[in-house]
mmCIF file of C-alpha atoms in Angstrom:
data_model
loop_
_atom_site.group_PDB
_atom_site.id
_atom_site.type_symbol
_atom_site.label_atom_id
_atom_site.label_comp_id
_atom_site.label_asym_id
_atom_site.label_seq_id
_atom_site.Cartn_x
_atom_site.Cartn_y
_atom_site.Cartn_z
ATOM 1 C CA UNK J 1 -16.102 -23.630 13.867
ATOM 2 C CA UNK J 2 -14.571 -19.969 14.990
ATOM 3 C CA UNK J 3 -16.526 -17.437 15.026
ATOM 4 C CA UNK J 4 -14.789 -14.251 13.265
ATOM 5 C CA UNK J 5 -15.215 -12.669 16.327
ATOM 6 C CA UNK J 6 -12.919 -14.004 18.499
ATOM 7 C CA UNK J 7 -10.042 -13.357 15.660
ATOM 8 C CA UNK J 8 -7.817 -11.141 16.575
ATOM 9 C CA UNK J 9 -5.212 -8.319 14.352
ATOM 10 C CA UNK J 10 -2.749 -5.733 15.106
ATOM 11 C CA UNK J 11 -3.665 -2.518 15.387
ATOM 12 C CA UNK J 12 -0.190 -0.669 15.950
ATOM 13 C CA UNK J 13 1.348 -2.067 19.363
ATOM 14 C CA UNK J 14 -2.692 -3.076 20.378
ATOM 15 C CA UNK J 15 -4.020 -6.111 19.812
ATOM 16 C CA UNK J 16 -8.079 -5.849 18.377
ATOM 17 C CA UNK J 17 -10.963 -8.061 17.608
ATOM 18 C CA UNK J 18 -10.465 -7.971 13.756
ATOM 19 C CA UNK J 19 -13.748 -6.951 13.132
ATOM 20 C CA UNK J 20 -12.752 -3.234 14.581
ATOM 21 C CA UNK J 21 -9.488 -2.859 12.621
ATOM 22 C CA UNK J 22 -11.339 -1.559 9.768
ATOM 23 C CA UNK J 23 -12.889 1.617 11.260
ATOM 24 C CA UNK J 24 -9.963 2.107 13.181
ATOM 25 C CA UNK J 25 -7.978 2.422 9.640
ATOM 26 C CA UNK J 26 -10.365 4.487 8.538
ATOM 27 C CA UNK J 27 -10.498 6.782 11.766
ATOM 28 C CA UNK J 28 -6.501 7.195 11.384
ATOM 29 C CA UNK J 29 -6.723 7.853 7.583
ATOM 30 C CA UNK J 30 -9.429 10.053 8.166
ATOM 31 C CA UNK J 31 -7.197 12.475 9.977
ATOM 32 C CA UNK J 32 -4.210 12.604 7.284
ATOM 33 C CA UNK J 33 -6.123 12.560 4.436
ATOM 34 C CA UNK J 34 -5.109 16.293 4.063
ATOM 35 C CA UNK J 35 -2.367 16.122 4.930
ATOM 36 C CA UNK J 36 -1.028 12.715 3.106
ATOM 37 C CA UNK J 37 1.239 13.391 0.464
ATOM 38 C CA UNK J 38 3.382 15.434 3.765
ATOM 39 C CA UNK J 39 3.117 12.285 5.690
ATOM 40 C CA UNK J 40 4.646 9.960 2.858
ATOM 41 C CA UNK J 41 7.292 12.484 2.778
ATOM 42 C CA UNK J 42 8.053 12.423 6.284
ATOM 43 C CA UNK J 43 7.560 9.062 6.705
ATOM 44 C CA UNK J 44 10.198 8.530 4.126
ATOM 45 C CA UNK J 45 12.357 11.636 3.915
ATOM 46 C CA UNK J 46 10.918 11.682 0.686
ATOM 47 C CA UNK J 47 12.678 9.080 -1.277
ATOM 48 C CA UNK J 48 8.712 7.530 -1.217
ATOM 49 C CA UNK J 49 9.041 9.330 -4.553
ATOM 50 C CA UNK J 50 12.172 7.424 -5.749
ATOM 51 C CA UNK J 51 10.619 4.390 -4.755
ATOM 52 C CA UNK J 52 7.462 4.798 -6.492
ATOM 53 C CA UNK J 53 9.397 5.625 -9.758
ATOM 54 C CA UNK J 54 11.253 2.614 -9.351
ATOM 55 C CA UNK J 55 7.979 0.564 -8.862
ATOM 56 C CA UNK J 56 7.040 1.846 -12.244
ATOM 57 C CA UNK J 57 10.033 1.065 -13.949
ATOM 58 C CA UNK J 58 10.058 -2.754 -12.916
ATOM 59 C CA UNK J 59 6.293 -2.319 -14.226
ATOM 60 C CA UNK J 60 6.318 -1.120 -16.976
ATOM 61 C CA UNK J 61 3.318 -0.073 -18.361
ATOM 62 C CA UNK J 62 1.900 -0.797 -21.253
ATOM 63 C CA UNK J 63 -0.474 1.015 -23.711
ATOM 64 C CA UNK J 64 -4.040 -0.173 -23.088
ATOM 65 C CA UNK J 65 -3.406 -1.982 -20.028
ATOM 66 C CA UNK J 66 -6.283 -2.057 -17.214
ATOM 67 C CA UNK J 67 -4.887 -0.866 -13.281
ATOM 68 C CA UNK J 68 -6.486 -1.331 -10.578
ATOM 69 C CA UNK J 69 -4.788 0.311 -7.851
ATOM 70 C CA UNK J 70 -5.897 -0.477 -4.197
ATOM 71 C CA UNK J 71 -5.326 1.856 -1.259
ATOM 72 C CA UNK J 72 -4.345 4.161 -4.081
ATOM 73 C CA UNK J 73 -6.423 7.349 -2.281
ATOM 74 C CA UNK J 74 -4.094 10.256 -3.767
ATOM 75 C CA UNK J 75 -3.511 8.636 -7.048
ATOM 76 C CA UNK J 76 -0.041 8.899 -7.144
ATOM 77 C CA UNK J 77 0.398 5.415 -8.441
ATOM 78 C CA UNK J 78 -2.693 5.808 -11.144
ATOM 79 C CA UNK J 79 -1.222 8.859 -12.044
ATOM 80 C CA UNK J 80 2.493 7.341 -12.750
ATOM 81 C CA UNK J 81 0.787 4.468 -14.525
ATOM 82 C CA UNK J 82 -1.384 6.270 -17.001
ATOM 83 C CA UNK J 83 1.672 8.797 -17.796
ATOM 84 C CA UNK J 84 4.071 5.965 -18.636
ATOM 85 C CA UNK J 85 1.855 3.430 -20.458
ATOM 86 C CA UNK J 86 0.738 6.988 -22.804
ATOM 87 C CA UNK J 87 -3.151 5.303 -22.913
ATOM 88 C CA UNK J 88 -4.705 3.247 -20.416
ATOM 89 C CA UNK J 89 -7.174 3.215 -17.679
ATOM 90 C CA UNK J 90 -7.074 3.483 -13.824
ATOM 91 C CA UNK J 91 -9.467 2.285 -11.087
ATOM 92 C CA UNK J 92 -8.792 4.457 -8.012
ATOM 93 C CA UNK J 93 -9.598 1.947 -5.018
ATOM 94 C CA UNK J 94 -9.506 3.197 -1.381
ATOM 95 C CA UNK J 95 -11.461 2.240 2.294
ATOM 96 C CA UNK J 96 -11.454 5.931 3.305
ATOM 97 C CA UNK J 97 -13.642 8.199 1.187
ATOM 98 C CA UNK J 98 -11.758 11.817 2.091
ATOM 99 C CA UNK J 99 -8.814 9.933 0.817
ATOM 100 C CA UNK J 100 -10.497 9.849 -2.743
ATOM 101 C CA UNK J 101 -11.587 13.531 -2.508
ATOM 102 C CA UNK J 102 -8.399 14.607 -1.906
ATOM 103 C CA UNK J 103 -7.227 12.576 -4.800
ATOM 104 C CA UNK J 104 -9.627 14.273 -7.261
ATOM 105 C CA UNK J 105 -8.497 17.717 -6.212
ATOM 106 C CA UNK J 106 -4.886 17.344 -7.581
ATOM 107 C CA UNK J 107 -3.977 18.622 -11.224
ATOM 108 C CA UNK J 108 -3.485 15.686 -12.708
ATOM 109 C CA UNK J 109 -6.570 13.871 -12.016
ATOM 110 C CA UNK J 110 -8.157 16.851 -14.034
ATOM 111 C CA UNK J 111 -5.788 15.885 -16.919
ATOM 112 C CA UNK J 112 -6.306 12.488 -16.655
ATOM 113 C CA UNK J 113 -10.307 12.192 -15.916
ATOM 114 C CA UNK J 114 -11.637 10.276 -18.729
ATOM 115 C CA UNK J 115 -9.234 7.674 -17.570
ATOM 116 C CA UNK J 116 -9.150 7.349 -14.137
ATOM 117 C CA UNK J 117 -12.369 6.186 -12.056
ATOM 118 C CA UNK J 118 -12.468 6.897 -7.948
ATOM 119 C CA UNK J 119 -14.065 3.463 -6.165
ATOM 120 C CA UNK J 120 -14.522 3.686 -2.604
ATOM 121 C CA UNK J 121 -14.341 -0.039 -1.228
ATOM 122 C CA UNK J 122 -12.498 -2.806 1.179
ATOM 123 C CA UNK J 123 -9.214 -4.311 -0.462
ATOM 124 C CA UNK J 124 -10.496 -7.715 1.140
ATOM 125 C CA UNK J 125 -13.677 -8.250 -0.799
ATOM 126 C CA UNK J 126 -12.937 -6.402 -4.262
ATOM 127 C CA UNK J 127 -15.979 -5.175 -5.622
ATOM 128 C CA UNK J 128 -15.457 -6.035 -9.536
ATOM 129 C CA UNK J 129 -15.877 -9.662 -11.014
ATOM 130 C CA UNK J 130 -13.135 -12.265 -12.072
ATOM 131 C CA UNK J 131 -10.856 -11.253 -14.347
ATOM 132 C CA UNK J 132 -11.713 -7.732 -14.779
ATOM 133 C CA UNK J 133 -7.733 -5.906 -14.741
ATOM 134 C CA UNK J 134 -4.117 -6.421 -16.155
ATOM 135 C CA UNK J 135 -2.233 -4.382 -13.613
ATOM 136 C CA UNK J 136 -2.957 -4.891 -9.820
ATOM 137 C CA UNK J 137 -0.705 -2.276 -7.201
ATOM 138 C CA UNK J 138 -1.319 -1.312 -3.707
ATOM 139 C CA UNK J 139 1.761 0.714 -2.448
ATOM 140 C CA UNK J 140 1.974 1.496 1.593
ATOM 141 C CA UNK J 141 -1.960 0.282 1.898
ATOM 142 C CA UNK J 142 -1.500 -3.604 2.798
ATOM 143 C CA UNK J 143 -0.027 -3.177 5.840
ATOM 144 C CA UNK J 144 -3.382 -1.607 6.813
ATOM 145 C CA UNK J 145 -5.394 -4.281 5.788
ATOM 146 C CA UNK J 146 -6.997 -6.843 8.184
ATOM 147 C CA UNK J 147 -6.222 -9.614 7.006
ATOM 148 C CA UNK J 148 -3.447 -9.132 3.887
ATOM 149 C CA UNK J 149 -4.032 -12.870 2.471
ATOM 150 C CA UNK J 150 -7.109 -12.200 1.704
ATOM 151 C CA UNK J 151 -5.948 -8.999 -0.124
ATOM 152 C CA UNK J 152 -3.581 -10.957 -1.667
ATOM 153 C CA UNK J 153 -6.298 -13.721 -2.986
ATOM 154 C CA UNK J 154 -8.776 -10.867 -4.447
ATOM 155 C CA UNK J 155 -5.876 -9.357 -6.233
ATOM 156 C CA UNK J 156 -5.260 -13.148 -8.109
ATOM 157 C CA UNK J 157 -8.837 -12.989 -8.411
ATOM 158 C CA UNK J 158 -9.587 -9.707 -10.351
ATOM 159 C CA UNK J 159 -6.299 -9.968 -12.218
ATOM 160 C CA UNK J 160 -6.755 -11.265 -15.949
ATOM 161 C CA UNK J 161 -4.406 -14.109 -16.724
ATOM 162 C CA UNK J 162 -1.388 -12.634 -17.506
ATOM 163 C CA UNK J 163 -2.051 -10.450 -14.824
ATOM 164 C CA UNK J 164 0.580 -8.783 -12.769
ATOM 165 C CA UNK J 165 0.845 -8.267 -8.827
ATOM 166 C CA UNK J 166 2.968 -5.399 -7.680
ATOM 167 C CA UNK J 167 3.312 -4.263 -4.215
ATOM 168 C CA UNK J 168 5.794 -1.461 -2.750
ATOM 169 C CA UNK J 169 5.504 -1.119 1.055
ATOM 170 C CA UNK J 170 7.620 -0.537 3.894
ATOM 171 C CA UNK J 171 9.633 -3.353 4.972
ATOM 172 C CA UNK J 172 12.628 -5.045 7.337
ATOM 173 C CA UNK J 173 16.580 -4.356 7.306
ATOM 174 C CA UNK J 174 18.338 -7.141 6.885
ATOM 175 C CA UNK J 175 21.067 -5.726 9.089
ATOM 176 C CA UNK J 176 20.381 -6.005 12.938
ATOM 177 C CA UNK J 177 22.000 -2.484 13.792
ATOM 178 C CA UNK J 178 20.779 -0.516 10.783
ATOM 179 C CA UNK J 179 17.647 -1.554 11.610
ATOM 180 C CA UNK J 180 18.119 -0.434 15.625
ATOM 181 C CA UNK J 181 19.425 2.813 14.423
ATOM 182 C CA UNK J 182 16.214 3.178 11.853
ATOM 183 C CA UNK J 183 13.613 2.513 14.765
ATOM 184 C CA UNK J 184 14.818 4.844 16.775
ATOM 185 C CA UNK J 185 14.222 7.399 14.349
ATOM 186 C CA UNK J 186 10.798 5.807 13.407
ATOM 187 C CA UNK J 187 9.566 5.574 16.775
ATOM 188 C CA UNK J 188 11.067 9.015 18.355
ATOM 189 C CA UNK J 189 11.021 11.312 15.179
ATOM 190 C CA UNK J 190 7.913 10.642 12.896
ATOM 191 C CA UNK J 191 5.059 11.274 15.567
ATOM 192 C CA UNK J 192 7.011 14.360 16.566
ATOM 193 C CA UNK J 193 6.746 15.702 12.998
ATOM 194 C CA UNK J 194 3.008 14.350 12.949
ATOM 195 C CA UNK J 195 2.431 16.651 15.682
ATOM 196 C CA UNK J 196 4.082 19.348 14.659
ATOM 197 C CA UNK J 197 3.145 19.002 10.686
ATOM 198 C CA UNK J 198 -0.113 17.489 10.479
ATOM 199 C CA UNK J 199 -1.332 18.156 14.451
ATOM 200 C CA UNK J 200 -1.684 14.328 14.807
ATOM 201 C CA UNK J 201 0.486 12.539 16.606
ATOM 202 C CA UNK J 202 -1.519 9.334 17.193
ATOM 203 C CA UNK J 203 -2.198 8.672 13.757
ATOM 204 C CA UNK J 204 1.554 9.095 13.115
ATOM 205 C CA UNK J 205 2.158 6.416 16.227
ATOM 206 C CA UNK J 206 0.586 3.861 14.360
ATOM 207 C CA UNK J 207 1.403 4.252 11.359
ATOM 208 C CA UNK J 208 5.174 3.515 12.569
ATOM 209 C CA UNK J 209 4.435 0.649 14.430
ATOM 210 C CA UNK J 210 2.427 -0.589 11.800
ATOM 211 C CA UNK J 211 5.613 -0.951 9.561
ATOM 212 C CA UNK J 212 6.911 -3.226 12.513
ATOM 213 C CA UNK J 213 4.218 -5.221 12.593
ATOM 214 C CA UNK J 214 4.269 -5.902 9.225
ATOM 215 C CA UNK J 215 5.801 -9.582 7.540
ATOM 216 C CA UNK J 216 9.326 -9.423 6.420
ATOM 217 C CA UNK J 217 10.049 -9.805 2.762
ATOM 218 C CA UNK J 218 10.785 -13.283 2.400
ATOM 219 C CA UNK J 219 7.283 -14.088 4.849
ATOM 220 C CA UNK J 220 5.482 -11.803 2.472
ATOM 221 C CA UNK J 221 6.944 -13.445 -0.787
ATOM 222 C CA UNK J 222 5.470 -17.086 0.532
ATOM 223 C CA UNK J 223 2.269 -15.076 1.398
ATOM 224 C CA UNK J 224 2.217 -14.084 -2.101
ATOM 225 C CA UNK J 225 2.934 -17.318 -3.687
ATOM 226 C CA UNK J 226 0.141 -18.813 -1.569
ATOM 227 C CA UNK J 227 -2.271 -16.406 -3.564
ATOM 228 C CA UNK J 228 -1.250 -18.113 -6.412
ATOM 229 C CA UNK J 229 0.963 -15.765 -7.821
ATOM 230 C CA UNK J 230 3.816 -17.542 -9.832
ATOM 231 C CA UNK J 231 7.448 -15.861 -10.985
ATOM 232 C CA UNK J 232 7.140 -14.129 -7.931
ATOM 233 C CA UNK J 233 10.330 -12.353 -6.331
ATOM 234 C CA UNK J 234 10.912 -9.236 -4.836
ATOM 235 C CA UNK J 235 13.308 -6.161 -4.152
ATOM 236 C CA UNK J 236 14.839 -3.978 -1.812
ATOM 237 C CA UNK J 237 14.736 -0.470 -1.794
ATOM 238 C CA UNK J 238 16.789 1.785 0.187
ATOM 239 C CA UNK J 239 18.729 -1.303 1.743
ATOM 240 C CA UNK J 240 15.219 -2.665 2.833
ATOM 241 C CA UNK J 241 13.569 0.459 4.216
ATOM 242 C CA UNK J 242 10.727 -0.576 1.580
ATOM 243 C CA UNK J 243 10.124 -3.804 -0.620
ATOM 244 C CA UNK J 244 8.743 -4.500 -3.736
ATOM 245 C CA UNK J 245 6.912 -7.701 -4.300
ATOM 246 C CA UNK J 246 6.276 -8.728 -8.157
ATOM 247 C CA UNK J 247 3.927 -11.866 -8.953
ATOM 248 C CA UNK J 248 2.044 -13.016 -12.257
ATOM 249 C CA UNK J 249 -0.757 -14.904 -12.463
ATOM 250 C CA UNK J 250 -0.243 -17.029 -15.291
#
């Protein structure tokens, strides 16, 4: 049998033991935490917004329903979710702690307190019990995550039957020059702004090649289906910039 040790992830261009990817993600997310709401709008010339409206409108909230909402630090997500299903509840889930703080600090997680609760914990070993939500999202956070299938298999797991999977993060042009043209800004112009915005370029580095070394839709889609997930499909946004990947465990 392997040991886990000798397993090895991405970690931007570098290739680590997967036991250090964790810390690693933490160290870089660590640095932005301040700063992250910026970064998703450089990152994404702020259509990040757009997309997350969009991600909510395929949703669809409902009053009542249960959200847990994984690498959700800020609480933009929880906070879209809550406003559009008019009653509800939110589980804030997130690896890096100032993430969460920085969460708490913004208005609407005043407004919204009695419904919102701020977990720290690891997307790969969920700590609630079978069964326990109707809504699972992560948006831009499983890219980050060691190993994603076994993000993907907690999220079937803590999802109520009926439960549904929704994932928006960056993803693949399906056209070979777009995509050319789209690296080169990537890899040339968002670390400069990290350096000049946020005084991080490193953190910025990574998080761009992260994107690249990220599954393309349709490998993410099977990925999804292995969970479990049936119905499952998904969408571009912004040509392909970002994805959306639905699923319902039925």
């Amino acid at each position: 049998m392997t040991d886990n040790t000798d397993k090895t992830t991405h970690f931007g261009r570098e290739t680590i033991p997967e036991g250090e990817k964790a810390g690693r993600v933490k160290g870089v997310f660590n640095s932005v935490a301040s700063k992250y709401d910026i970064m998703n709008d450089v990152m994404s010339v702020g259509i990040h917004r757009v997309w997350k409206d969009a991600m909510m409108d395929w949703l669809a909230p409902r009053p009542g329903q249960r959200l847990l909402d994984v690498a959700g630090g800020t609480g933009d997500i929880s906070f879209r979710f809550l406003k559009r299903a008019g009653r509800g509840h939110a589980t804030v889930l997130d690896l890096t702690e100032p993430m969460l703080v920085e969460g708490r600090k913004r208005a609407e997680a005043a407004d919204l307190a009695d419904s919102l609760n701020w977990v720290a914990g690891d997307a790969m070993s969920l700590p609630f019990p079978d069964n326990s939500f109707d809504v699972y999202t992560i948006s831009f956070g499983i890219r980050n995550v060691t190993v994603p299938q076994q993000a993907l298999n907690e999220a079937f797991r803590v999802l109520r039957p009926g439960g549904r999977l929704m994932v928006l993060e960056f993803s693949q042009l399906p056209n070979e020059g777009l995509q050319k043209l789209y690296d080169l800004y990537s890899f040339n112009v968002i670390p400069r702004m990290g350096q000049m915005i946020a005084g991080d370029r490193d953190s910025y580095q990574y998080l761009v090649e992260s994107i690249r070394n990220f599954p393309d839709q349709d490998t993410f889609l099977a990925m999804v289906r292995q969970a479990g997930f049936e119905n499952s499909k998904y969408r571009n946004l912004s040509m392909g910039i970002a994805a959306l990947h639905s699923g319902w465990k039925i």
